[in-house]
mmCIF file of C-alpha atoms in Angstrom:
data_model
loop_
_atom_site.group_PDB
_atom_site.id
_atom_site.type_symbol
_atom_site.label_atom_id
_atom_site.label_comp_id
_atom_site.label_asym_id
_atom_site.label_seq_id
_atom_site.Cartn_x
_atom_site.Cartn_y
_atom_site.Cartn_z
ATOM 1 C CA MET A 1 87.938 90.670 116.030
ATOM 2 C CA GLU A 2 86.377 92.595 113.154
ATOM 3 C CA GLU A 3 89.567 94.646 112.769
ATOM 4 C CA LYS A 4 91.408 91.611 111.374
ATOM 5 C CA ASN A 5 89.278 91.693 108.218
ATOM 6 C CA ASN A 6 90.004 95.341 107.523
ATOM 7 C CA PRO A 7 92.830 96.148 105.115
ATOM 8 C CA LYS A 8 96.000 97.333 106.781
ATOM 9 C CA ILE A 9 98.303 100.259 106.222
ATOM 10 C CA TYR A 10 101.701 99.679 107.758
ATOM 11 C CA TRP A 11 103.719 102.569 109.117
ATOM 12 C CA THR A 12 107.013 103.471 110.686
ATOM 13 C CA LEU A 13 108.814 106.569 111.889
ATOM 14 C CA LEU A 14 112.011 107.157 109.959
ATOM 15 C CA ALA A 15 114.458 108.948 112.231
ATOM 16 C CA HIS A 16 117.710 109.941 110.527
ATOM 17 C CA GLU A 17 119.819 112.853 111.791
ATOM 18 C CA GLU A 18 117.444 115.856 111.912
ATOM 19 C CA TRP A 19 114.859 114.060 109.779
ATOM 20 C CA ASN A 20 111.830 112.486 111.439
ATOM 21 C CA LEU A 21 109.266 111.354 108.886
ATOM 22 C CA TYR A 22 106.310 109.014 109.125
ATOM 23 C CA MET A 23 106.042 106.588 106.226
ATOM 24 C CA ALA A 24 103.253 104.185 105.285
ATOM 25 C CA VAL A 25 102.727 101.341 102.824
ATOM 26 C CA THR A 26 99.845 99.282 101.570
ATOM 27 C CA SER A 27 100.269 95.768 100.231
ATOM 28 C CA LYS A 28 101.002 97.399 96.836
ATOM 29 C CA GLY A 29 103.695 99.872 97.860
ATOM 30 C CA LEU A 30 104.571 103.179 99.452
ATOM 31 C CA CYS A 31 101.504 105.369 99.865
ATOM 32 C CA TYR A 32 102.704 108.095 102.227
ATOM 33 C CA VAL A 33 105.774 110.025 103.357
ATOM 34 C CA GLY A 34 105.008 112.782 105.818
ATOM 35 C CA SER A 35 106.379 116.201 106.563
ATOM 36 C CA GLN A 36 109.577 116.665 108.522
ATOM 37 C CA ASN A 37 109.147 116.545 112.306
ATOM 38 C CA LYS A 38 105.329 116.480 112.202
ATOM 39 C CA PRO A 39 103.324 114.438 114.711
ATOM 40 C CA PHE A 40 101.782 111.033 114.073
ATOM 41 C CA GLU A 41 98.406 112.756 113.649
ATOM 42 C CA GLU A 42 99.478 114.029 110.216
ATOM 43 C CA LEU A 43 99.656 110.396 109.069
ATOM 44 C CA SER A 44 96.603 109.154 110.989
ATOM 45 C CA ASP A 45 94.436 112.047 109.723
ATOM 46 C CA TRP A 46 95.576 111.369 106.146
ATOM 47 C CA VAL A 47 94.754 107.661 106.442
ATOM 48 C CA GLU A 48 91.389 108.368 108.063
ATOM 49 C CA GLY A 49 90.464 110.736 105.233
ATOM 50 C CA ARG A 50 91.501 108.448 102.383
ATOM 51 C CA PHE A 51 91.291 104.926 103.800
ATOM 52 C CA PRO A 52 88.595 105.077 106.489
ATOM 53 C CA ASP A 53 88.199 101.277 106.652
ATOM 54 C CA ASN A 54 91.915 100.575 107.000
ATOM 55 C CA VAL A 55 93.744 99.805 110.198
ATOM 56 C CA LEU A 56 97.111 101.454 110.913
ATOM 57 C CA VAL A 57 99.707 98.928 112.054
ATOM 58 C CA GLN A 58 103.268 99.805 113.032
ATOM 59 C CA ASP A 59 105.711 97.509 111.221
ATOM 60 C CA ASP A 60 109.287 98.806 111.076
ATOM 61 C CA LYS A 61 110.532 95.635 109.363
ATOM 62 C CA LYS A 62 107.997 95.808 106.518
ATOM 63 C CA LEU A 63 108.999 99.410 105.821
ATOM 64 C CA GLN A 64 112.747 98.797 106.052
ATOM 65 C CA PRO A 65 113.354 98.661 102.251
ATOM 66 C CA TYR A 66 111.534 101.987 101.856
ATOM 67 C CA ALA A 67 113.345 103.573 104.783
ATOM 68 C CA THR A 68 116.701 102.360 103.463
ATOM 69 C CA GLU A 69 116.214 104.079 100.091
ATOM 70 C CA LEU A 70 115.039 107.280 101.737
ATOM 71 C CA VAL A 71 118.054 107.353 104.089
ATOM 72 C CA GLU A 72 120.366 106.765 101.117
ATOM 73 C CA TYR A 73 118.762 109.774 99.411
ATOM 74 C CA LEU A 74 119.131 111.945 102.528
ATOM 75 C CA GLN A 75 122.815 110.960 102.704
ATOM 76 C CA GLY A 76 123.329 111.982 99.063
ATOM 77 C CA GLU A 77 123.927 108.364 97.994
ATOM 78 C CA ARG A 78 120.709 107.832 95.977
ATOM 79 C CA LYS A 79 119.180 109.857 93.165
ATOM 80 C CA ASN A 80 116.451 107.488 91.976
ATOM 81 C CA PHE A 81 114.053 105.302 93.883
ATOM 82 C CA THR A 82 113.235 101.716 92.953
ATOM 83 C CA ILE A 83 110.520 101.046 95.532
ATOM 84 C CA PRO A 84 106.917 100.553 94.362
ATOM 85 C CA PHE A 85 104.290 103.250 94.918
ATOM 86 C CA ASP A 86 100.600 102.904 95.615
ATOM 87 C CA PHE A 87 99.102 106.195 94.442
ATOM 88 C CA HIS A 88 95.560 107.007 95.521
ATOM 89 C CA GLY A 89 94.248 110.049 93.702
ATOM 90 C CA THR A 90 92.243 111.176 90.734
ATOM 91 C CA PRO A 91 93.563 110.334 87.257
ATOM 92 C CA PHE A 92 94.674 113.986 86.957
ATOM 93 C CA GLN A 93 96.542 113.866 90.268
ATOM 94 C CA VAL A 94 98.241 110.595 89.350
ATOM 95 C CA ALA A 95 99.310 112.091 85.985
ATOM 96 C CA VAL A 96 100.854 115.056 87.831
ATOM 97 C CA TRP A 97 102.565 112.819 90.397
ATOM 98 C CA ASN A 98 103.990 110.638 87.622
ATOM 99 C CA ALA A 99 105.259 113.798 85.878
ATOM 100 C CA LEU A 100 107.002 114.833 89.099
ATOM 101 C CA CYS A 101 108.879 111.532 89.051
ATOM 102 C CA GLU A 102 110.304 112.520 85.644
ATOM 103 C CA ILE A 103 112.080 115.615 87.027
ATOM 104 C CA SER A 104 115.746 114.684 87.282
ATOM 105 C CA TYR A 105 117.645 114.842 90.542
ATOM 106 C CA GLY A 106 119.075 118.313 91.074
ATOM 107 C CA GLN A 107 116.756 119.892 88.495
ATOM 108 C CA THR A 108 113.669 122.033 88.938
ATOM 109 C CA GLN A 109 110.633 122.756 86.813
ATOM 110 C CA SER A 110 107.793 125.240 87.041
ATOM 111 C CA TYR A 111 104.115 124.503 87.512
ATOM 112 C CA SER A 112 103.541 125.520 83.882
ATOM 113 C CA ASP A 113 106.269 123.066 82.790
ATOM 114 C CA ILE A 114 104.370 120.262 84.532
ATOM 115 C CA ALA A 115 101.043 121.415 83.029
ATOM 116 C CA SER A 116 102.604 121.335 79.566
ATOM 117 C CA TYR A 117 104.216 117.951 80.219
ATOM 118 C CA ILE A 118 100.846 116.368 80.998
ATOM 119 C CA GLN A 119 99.362 118.160 77.961
ATOM 120 C CA LYS A 120 97.100 120.424 80.031
ATOM 121 C CA PRO A 121 98.888 123.785 79.586
ATOM 122 C CA ALA A 122 95.951 125.833 80.910
ATOM 123 C CA ALA A 123 95.661 123.761 84.098
ATOM 124 C CA ILE A 124 98.463 125.438 86.054
ATOM 125 C CA ARG A 125 96.356 126.009 89.190
ATOM 126 C CA ALA A 126 95.008 122.450 89.080
ATOM 127 C CA VAL A 127 98.582 121.204 88.730
ATOM 128 C CA GLY A 128 99.483 123.215 91.829
ATOM 129 C CA ALA A 129 96.582 121.685 93.746
ATOM 130 C CA ALA A 130 97.588 118.168 92.656
ATOM 131 C CA ILE A 131 101.184 118.809 93.700
ATOM 132 C CA GLY A 132 99.933 120.052 97.073
ATOM 133 C CA ALA A 133 98.004 116.793 97.481
ATOM 134 C CA ASN A 134 101.086 114.624 96.801
ATOM 135 C CA PRO A 135 101.072 112.099 99.641
ATOM 136 C CA ILE A 136 104.607 110.806 99.067
ATOM 137 C CA LEU A 137 106.958 113.671 99.883
ATOM 138 C CA ILE A 138 110.611 113.538 98.794
ATOM 139 C CA ILE A 139 110.322 110.293 96.843
ATOM 140 C CA VAL A 140 107.710 111.826 94.520
ATOM 141 C CA PRO A 141 109.777 115.008 94.213
ATOM 142 C CA CYS A 142 107.271 117.835 94.397
ATOM 143 C CA HIS A 143 110.044 119.842 96.086
ATOM 144 C CA ARG A 144 111.564 120.196 92.591
ATOM 145 C CA VAL A 145 108.672 122.389 91.408
ATOM 146 C CA ILE A 146 109.227 126.114 91.765
ATOM 147 C CA GLY A 147 107.556 129.281 90.564
ATOM 148 C CA LYS A 148 108.086 130.331 86.951
ATOM 149 C CA ASN A 149 110.205 133.255 88.184
ATOM 150 C CA GLY A 150 112.436 130.840 90.137
ATOM 151 C CA SER A 151 110.908 131.567 93.540
ATOM 152 C CA LEU A 152 110.192 128.850 96.053
ATOM 153 C CA THR A 153 106.477 128.334 96.370
ATOM 154 C CA GLY A 154 104.282 126.364 98.745
ATOM 155 C CA TYR A 155 105.179 122.898 99.927
ATOM 156 C CA ARG A 156 103.146 120.562 102.138
ATOM 157 C CA GLY A 157 106.228 119.913 104.263
ATOM 158 C CA GLY A 158 106.933 123.646 104.606
ATOM 159 C CA LEU A 159 109.377 125.877 102.773
ATOM 160 C CA ASP A 160 112.213 125.019 105.187
ATOM 161 C CA MET A 161 111.935 121.349 104.226
ATOM 162 C CA LYS A 162 111.735 122.232 100.517
ATOM 163 C CA THR A 163 114.830 124.428 100.837
ATOM 164 C CA GLN A 164 116.743 121.651 102.626
ATOM 165 C CA LEU A 165 115.883 119.097 99.933
ATOM 166 C CA LEU A 166 116.816 121.403 97.047
ATOM 167 C CA GLN A 167 120.068 122.333 98.815
ATOM 168 C CA LEU A 168 120.922 118.668 99.389
ATOM 169 C CA GLU A 169 120.438 117.927 95.672
ATOM 170 C CA ARG A 170 122.267 121.088 94.578
ATOM 171 C CA GLU A 171 125.287 120.283 96.757
ATOM 172 C CA ARG A 172 125.430 116.683 95.559
ATOM 173 C CA SER A 173 125.124 117.756 91.909
ATOM 174 C CA LEU A 174 127.881 120.345 92.325
ATOM 175 C CA VAL A 175 130.155 117.737 93.888
ATOM 176 C CA GLU A 176 129.634 115.655 90.775
ATOM 177 C CA GLY A 177 130.312 118.643 88.530
ATOM 178 C CA ARG A 178 126.932 118.536 86.906
ATOM 179 C CA PRO A 179 125.468 121.975 86.155
ATOM 180 C CA LEU A 180 121.970 122.720 87.392
ATOM 181 C CA HIS A 181 119.277 124.644 85.623
ATOM 182 C CA ALA A 182 115.720 125.637 86.433
#
C-alpha cells in the first residue's frame, strides 16, 4: 500500500530493428534513454541511484510519444526532438547537457568546444565527466562530441553505438547534400 504514495518513473523497452533501448519518464518528461541492447538492470540501477524513493512502472502507452520520436530519428526521418526532458543533475551537468542539445544534427564538436560554449574553457575534463553522466542518450546528443583531433572517444552506450549514430546522421546529411564538418 505504501508504494502508491511514492513517485513513479514510467518505463518501456523500445525495440526497433537492431535497437533495443530502455526509456523512462517522470511526470515532467523524459529522464532516461539507455544503452543499446543493455539489460533492464542498467535502467533499474540508474533509477535506484538517483531516485531511491521512486517506483518503476512499465507503461508503454505513456512512453509512446517519446518512442515515436526516437524511432523517427533512427529511421532518418527526424533531426530535432520536441519531447520534454526532466534533467536531474548538478547545474554544471545541466548546462553541459543543454549545450549538447545545441549541436546540430550531423555535426560534431569537441569537448573543448563545449567547455567554451558554457563559458568554462578550462573545464574540459569536467565537461567530459558531465557528458559521461548524460542519462538521455541519443536525444541529448552526446554522441556528437568527439576528441579535438577528430577521434571517437568514450561513450556510455559504447563506441559501436556512437559510431552507428554518427554514421546514421552522416548518411542522412549526405543524402540531403549538406556538408558536414567537425
